[in-house]
Amino acid sequence: MMPRDRLRIAVQKSGRLGDPSRELLSRCGLKFRSSRDKLFCFGENMAVDLLLVRDDDIPGLIADGVCDLGVVGRNVLDEAALATPGEMPYRELRALGFGGCRLSIALPQDEAWTGPQQLAGKRIATTYPNQLADWLRRNEVDAQIVTLSGSVEIAPRLGTADLICDLVSSGATLAANQLRETAVIMQSEAVLAGAAEMPRDERGDLIELLLRRLDGVLNVRESRLLMLKAPRAALAAIVDLLPGRPLPTVTTIEGRPDDIALQCVCSGNVSWQDLEAMKRAGAQGMLVLPVEMMLA
Ligand code: PRT
Ligand code: ZN
């Protein structure tokens, strides 16, 4: 393989993770020029390029060193990792907070669920045979895995399996197919993945930089800057009501010695109920602003 000095990140070309992945990278300050074939996007302001691919290809691209990083569902990454027993070819560097779903066992709606042991001898359809096999092994259940490439949820009706193991988010697909979610095998979301070993050249430095920016973006995603004014006498009561108990900065207001201005960064959302409670305690002129960036 040719040595590379530019970092290469694989993201899903289309599908559920494509847009949020690129949006996240752009919030980290990366700008890309998209080429006409749209498979390769050259990074305009940093030595970081994008490769737009099918999500299933991302673990392999990392393992082969074609890409240094990838944004992919934990479900896809773990499935690929289990396929190479012994070594751990990937590292989950950060959980990204979107693409949330779970890999679950689902039974026909009219069947009762008594626990994993009832699956003994049953045929289970899935596109995640490695994770299912691992879960069955851990639960000491001997069942038959029917590996399908898609449309898992219709297998019980077609008679090709007795039950399924598939991704669930809202549960609507299961309900539409008269299936019921029982055991959850794993919780998934989009993650930033890398090779087990970081590159020891400029690319390693770029990864460090990117991770720092990513932490900044992920930390502020749920943060709000709260500003308000209040009579000095109400300060203690208001501080008690600040969501998440942040440390506030309190300043004086020129010409109004009995009043103060307060500002603080609340981690987690600030609700109308929070604001109303602070208003009852004496706060006025409350402002809640999204936080764009944060560097500790
Ligand atoms: O073309 P490419 O191969 O890249 O895309 P894909 O079709 O394989 O993947 P895509 O875009 O459907 O999903 C990409 C990733 O999104 C998955 O690997 C998961 O990490 C994540 N994700 C989050 C989901 C879901 N939620 C999800 N609900 N992936 C799939 N589903 C499917 C599920 O398989 C089932 O068919 O949606 C259906 C269930 O949804 P509910 O809402 O009805 O429960
Ligand atoms: Zn796929």
Coordinates of C-alpha atoms and ligand atoms in Angstrom, one line a residue:
M1 CA 0.0 0.0 0.0
M2 CA 1.2 3.5 -0.9
P3 CA 2.1 5.6 2.1
R4 CA -0.5 8.3 2.6
D5 CA -0.1 11.6 4.4
R6 CA -3.8 12.6 4.2
L7 CA -6.3 11.2 6.6
R8 CA -9.2 9.3 5.0
I9 CA -12.6 8.8 6.6
A10 CA -15.2 6.4 5.3
V11 CA -18.9 7.5 5.7
Q12 CA -22.1 6.0 4.4
K13 CA -22.9 7.3 1.0
S14 CA -26.6 7.3 1.4
G15 CA -28.9 5.7 4.0
R16 CA -29.6 6.7 7.5
L17 CA -26.1 7.7 8.6
G18 CA -24.9 9.6 5.5
D19 CA -26.2 13.1 6.2
P20 CA -25.7 13.2 9.9
S21 CA -22.2 11.9 9.5
R22 CA -21.2 14.6 7.1
E23 CA -23.0 17.2 9.1
L24 CA -21.0 16.2 12.2
L25 CA -17.7 16.4 10.4
S26 CA -18.6 19.8 9.0
R27 CA -19.4 20.9 12.6
C28 CA -15.8 19.8 13.4
G29 CA -14.7 22.4 10.8
L30 CA -14.0 20.1 7.9
K31 CA -14.9 21.3 4.4
F32 CA -15.1 18.9 1.5
R33 CA -15.2 19.4 -2.3
S34 CA -17.5 16.7 -3.7
S35 CA -16.3 15.2 -6.9
R36 CA -18.5 14.3 -9.8
D37 CA -18.6 10.6 -9.1
K38 CA -19.3 11.5 -5.5
L39 CA -17.4 8.6 -4.0
F40 CA -14.3 10.6 -3.0
C41 CA -14.6 14.1 -1.4
F42 CA -11.4 16.0 -1.2
G43 CA -10.9 17.9 2.0
E44 CA -10.4 21.6 1.2
N45 CA -9.2 23.1 4.4
M46 CA -7.4 20.1 6.1
A47 CA -5.6 17.0 4.9
V48 CA -8.7 14.9 5.5
D49 CA -10.6 13.3 2.7
L50 CA -13.9 11.4 2.7
L51 CA -14.8 8.2 1.0
L52 CA -18.5 7.6 0.5
V53 CA -19.4 3.9 0.6
R54 CA -21.9 1.3 1.7
D55 CA -21.9 1.0 5.5
D56 CA -21.1 -2.7 5.3
D57 CA -17.8 -2.0 3.6
I58 CA -16.5 0.4 6.3
P59 CA -15.0 -2.1 8.7
G60 CA -13.1 -3.8 5.9
L61 CA -11.8 -0.5 4.6
I62 CA -10.4 0.3 8.0
A63 CA -9.0 -3.2 8.5
D64 CA -7.3 -3.0 5.1
G65 CA -5.8 0.4 5.8
V66 CA -7.7 2.0 2.9
C67 CA -9.4 4.4 5.4
D68 CA -8.1 5.5 8.8
L69 CA -11.5 6.2 10.3
G70 CA -15.1 5.4 9.6
V71 CA -18.5 6.5 10.8
V72 CA -20.6 3.3 11.1
G73 CA -23.2 1.7 13.3
R74 CA -21.8 -0.2 16.2
N75 CA -24.0 -3.1 15.0
V76 CA -22.0 -3.3 11.8
L77 CA -18.6 -2.8 13.5
D78 CA -19.2 -5.5 16.1
E79 CA -20.4 -7.9 13.5
A80 CA -17.2 -7.5 11.5
A81 CA -15.1 -7.7 14.7
L82 CA -16.6 -11.0 15.7
A83 CA -15.9 -12.4 12.2
T84 CA -12.2 -12.1 12.9
P85 CA -11.8 -14.0 16.2
G86 CA -8.7 -13.5 18.3
E87 CA -7.6 -10.1 17.2
M88 CA -9.5 -6.9 17.7
P89 CA -9.0 -5.1 14.4
Y90 CA -11.1 -2.0 15.3
R91 CA -11.4 0.5 18.0
E92 CA -14.6 2.4 18.8
L93 CA -13.2 5.9 19.4
R94 CA -16.4 7.8 20.1
A95 CA -20.1 7.1 20.3
L96 CA -21.8 9.8 18.2
G97 CA -25.3 10.0 19.6
F98 CA -27.3 9.4 16.3
G99 CA -28.5 6.3 14.5
G100 CA -29.7 4.8 17.7
C101 CA -31.2 1.4 17.5
R102 CA -31.0 -2.1 19.1
L103 CA -30.4 -5.6 17.9
S104 CA -33.2 -7.7 19.4
I105 CA -34.9 -11.0 19.3
A106 CA -38.5 -10.9 18.1
L107 CA -41.1 -13.6 18.3
P108 CA -44.5 -14.0 16.6
Q109 CA -46.9 -11.8 18.5
D110 CA -49.0 -14.7 19.9
E111 CA -46.0 -16.6 21.4
A112 CA -45.2 -16.0 25.1
W113 CA -41.6 -15.2 26.1
T114 CA -40.1 -17.1 29.0
G115 CA -36.5 -16.5 28.3
P116 CA -33.5 -17.5 26.1
Q117 CA -33.9 -21.2 26.8
Q118 CA -37.1 -21.4 24.8
L119 CA -35.1 -20.7 21.7
A120 CA -33.4 -24.1 21.8
G121 CA -33.9 -26.0 18.5
K122 CA -35.6 -23.0 16.9
R123 CA -34.6 -21.4 13.6
I124 CA -33.7 -17.7 13.9
A125 CA -33.4 -15.4 10.9
T126 CA -30.9 -12.6 11.0
T127 CA -28.4 -10.5 9.0
Y128 CA -26.2 -10.4 12.2
P129 CA -25.2 -14.1 12.5
N130 CA -22.0 -13.4 14.5
Q131 CA -23.6 -11.3 17.2
L132 CA -26.5 -13.7 17.4
A133 CA -24.2 -16.7 17.7
D134 CA -22.2 -14.9 20.4
W135 CA -25.4 -14.1 22.4
L136 CA -26.7 -17.7 22.0
R137 CA -23.3 -19.0 23.2
R138 CA -23.3 -16.7 26.2
N139 CA -26.8 -17.9 27.1
E140 CA -26.0 -21.5 26.4
V141 CA -28.7 -21.9 23.9
D142 CA -28.4 -24.3 20.9
A143 CA -30.5 -22.8 18.1
Q144 CA -30.1 -22.7 14.3
I145 CA -29.1 -19.4 12.7
V146 CA -30.6 -18.6 9.3
T147 CA -28.5 -15.9 7.7
L148 CA -30.4 -13.6 5.4
S149 CA -29.2 -10.5 3.5
G150 CA -32.4 -8.6 4.1
S151 CA -36.2 -8.6 4.7
V152 CA -35.6 -10.6 7.9
E153 CA -39.0 -9.6 9.3
I154 CA -41.0 -11.6 6.8
A155 CA -39.1 -14.9 7.4
P156 CA -41.5 -16.3 10.1
R157 CA -44.5 -15.7 7.8
L158 CA -42.7 -17.3 4.9
G159 CA -41.8 -20.3 7.1
T160 CA -38.1 -20.0 6.6
A161 CA -37.5 -19.2 10.3
D162 CA -39.4 -19.4 13.6
L163 CA -38.3 -16.0 14.8
I164 CA -35.9 -13.2 14.0
C165 CA -33.0 -11.2 15.4
D166 CA -33.0 -7.7 13.8
L167 CA -32.5 -4.0 14.3
V168 CA -35.4 -2.2 15.9
S169 CA -35.8 1.6 16.4
S170 CA -39.4 2.6 16.7
G171 CA -40.7 -0.9 16.6
A172 CA -43.2 -0.1 13.8
T173 CA -41.7 -2.7 11.4
L174 CA -42.0 -5.5 14.0
A175 CA -45.6 -4.5 14.7
A176 CA -46.5 -4.4 11.0
N177 CA -45.2 -8.0 10.7
Q178 CA -47.0 -9.3 13.8
L179 CA -43.7 -9.7 15.7
R180 CA -42.9 -8.8 19.3
E181 CA -39.5 -7.6 20.6
T182 CA -38.2 -9.7 23.5
A183 CA -34.5 -9.8 24.4
V184 CA -32.2 -7.0 23.4
I185 CA -28.8 -8.4 22.2
M186 CA -27.1 -5.0 21.9
Q187 CA -27.6 -1.3 21.9
S188 CA -26.3 0.5 18.9
E189 CA -25.7 3.9 17.6
A190 CA -23.3 5.5 15.1
V191 CA -19.7 5.4 16.2
L192 CA -16.4 6.8 15.0
A193 CA -14.2 3.7 14.5
G194 CA -10.5 3.4 13.8
A195 CA -7.9 0.7 13.4
A196 CA -6.7 -0.9 16.6
E197 CA -3.4 0.9 16.1
M198 CA -3.2 4.6 15.4
P199 CA -1.1 5.7 12.5
R200 CA 2.2 7.1 13.9
D201 CA 2.6 9.9 11.4
E202 CA 0.8 13.2 10.5
R203 CA -2.4 11.2 10.3
G204 CA -2.2 10.3 14.0
D205 CA -1.9 14.0 14.8
L206 CA -4.9 14.7 12.6
I207 CA -6.9 12.1 14.4
E208 CA -6.0 13.6 17.8
L209 CA -7.1 17.0 16.5
L210 CA -10.3 15.7 15.1
L211 CA -11.1 13.8 18.4
R212 CA -10.6 17.0 20.4
R213 CA -13.0 18.9 18.1
L214 CA -15.4 16.1 18.1
D215 CA -15.5 16.1 21.9
G216 CA -16.2 19.8 21.8
V217 CA -19.1 19.3 19.4
L218 CA -20.5 16.3 21.3
N219 CA -20.2 18.0 24.7
V220 CA -22.1 21.1 23.6
R221 CA -24.8 19.4 21.6
E222 CA -27.0 19.2 24.7
S223 CA -25.6 22.3 26.4
R224 CA -27.3 25.7 26.7
L225 CA -26.1 29.0 27.7
L226 CA -28.6 30.4 30.2
M227 CA -28.7 34.2 31.0
L228 CA -31.0 36.0 33.4
K229 CA -31.4 39.0 35.7
A230 CA -32.7 38.9 39.2
P231 CA -32.8 40.7 42.5
R232 CA -29.7 39.9 44.5
A233 CA -31.9 38.6 47.3
A234 CA -33.3 35.9 45.0
L235 CA -29.9 34.6 43.9
A236 CA -29.5 31.7 46.3
A237 CA -33.0 30.4 45.4
I238 CA -32.4 30.7 41.7
V239 CA -29.0 29.0 41.9
D240 CA -30.7 26.0 43.5
L241 CA -33.0 25.8 40.5
L242 CA -30.3 25.9 37.8
P243 CA -30.8 22.7 35.7
G244 CA -27.7 20.4 36.2
R245 CA -26.4 22.6 39.0
P246 CA -23.7 24.4 36.9
L247 CA -21.4 27.0 38.4
P248 CA -22.9 30.4 37.5
T249 CA -21.0 33.6 36.8
V250 CA -22.7 36.5 38.7
T251 CA -22.1 40.1 37.7
T252 CA -23.4 43.4 38.8
I253 CA -25.6 45.7 36.8
E254 CA -24.4 49.3 36.5
G255 CA -26.8 51.6 38.3
R256 CA -28.9 48.8 39.9
P257 CA -27.1 47.7 43.1
D258 CA -29.9 45.4 44.2
D259 CA -29.9 43.4 41.0
I260 CA -27.5 40.9 39.5
A261 CA -27.0 39.3 36.1
L262 CA -26.2 35.6 35.9
Q263 CA -24.9 33.3 33.2
C264 CA -24.0 29.7 33.1
V265 CA -23.7 26.7 30.8
C266 CA -26.3 24.1 31.5
S267 CA -25.5 20.6 30.3
G268 CA -28.7 19.1 29.1
N269 CA -31.7 20.9 27.9
V270 CA -33.4 23.7 29.8
S271 CA -37.2 23.2 29.9
W272 CA -40.0 25.7 30.1
Q273 CA -40.7 24.2 33.6
D274 CA -37.2 25.1 34.7
L275 CA -37.6 28.7 33.4
E276 CA -41.0 29.1 35.0
A277 CA -39.7 27.9 38.4
M278 CA -36.8 30.4 38.2
K279 CA -39.2 33.1 37.2
R280 CA -41.3 32.3 40.3
A281 CA -38.1 32.6 42.3
G282 CA -37.6 36.1 40.9
A283 CA -35.6 35.7 37.7
Q284 CA -36.4 38.1 34.8
G285 CA -35.3 38.5 31.2
M286 CA -34.2 34.9 30.8
L287 CA -32.4 33.9 27.6
V288 CA -31.5 30.3 26.6
L289 CA -29.0 30.0 23.8
P290 CA -27.6 27.0 22.0
V291 CA -23.8 26.6 22.4
E292 CA -21.9 26.4 19.1
M293 CA -18.4 25.3 20.2
M294 CA -16.6 24.6 23.4
L295 CA -12.9 24.1 24.0
A296 CA -11.9 23.3 27.6
Ligands
PRT1 O1 -26.7 1.1 1.5 P1 -26.1 0.8 2.7 O2 -25.7 -0.7 2.8 O3 -25.0 1.7 3.1 O4 -27.2 1.0 3.9 P2 -28.1 0.0 4.7 O5 -29.4 -0.1 4.0 O6 -27.4 -1.3 5.0 O7 -28.2 0.7 6.1 P3 -29.3 1.8 6.6 O8 -29.0 3.1 6.0 O9 -30.7 1.3 6.6 O10 -28.8 1.8 8.2 C1 -27.5 2.2 8.5 C2 -27.4 2.1 10.0 O11 -28.4 2.9 10.7 C3 -27.5 0.7 10.6 O12 -26.4 -0.1 10.5 C4 -27.8 1.0 12.1 O13 -26.6 1.2 12.8 C5 -28.6 2.4 12.0 N1 -30.0 2.2 12.2 C6 -30.7 2.9 13.1 C7 -30.9 1.4 11.6 C8 -32.2 1.6 12.2 N2 -32.0 2.6 13.1 C9 -33.3 0.9 11.7 N3 -34.4 1.0 12.2 N4 -30.7 0.5 10.6 C10 -31.8 -0.2 10.2 N5 -33.1 0.0 10.7 C11 -34.1 -0.9 10.0 C12 -34.3 -2.3 10.7 O14 -33.4 -3.2 10.1 C13 -35.7 -2.6 10.4 O15 -35.9 -3.1 9.1 O16 -35.4 -0.3 10.1 C14 -36.4 -1.3 10.4 C15 -36.9 -1.1 11.8 O17 -37.2 0.2 12.1 P4 -38.5 0.5 13.1 O18 -38.4 2.0 13.3 O19 -39.7 0.2 12.3 O20 -38.3 -0.2 14.3
ZN2 ZN -25.6 -1.9 4.5

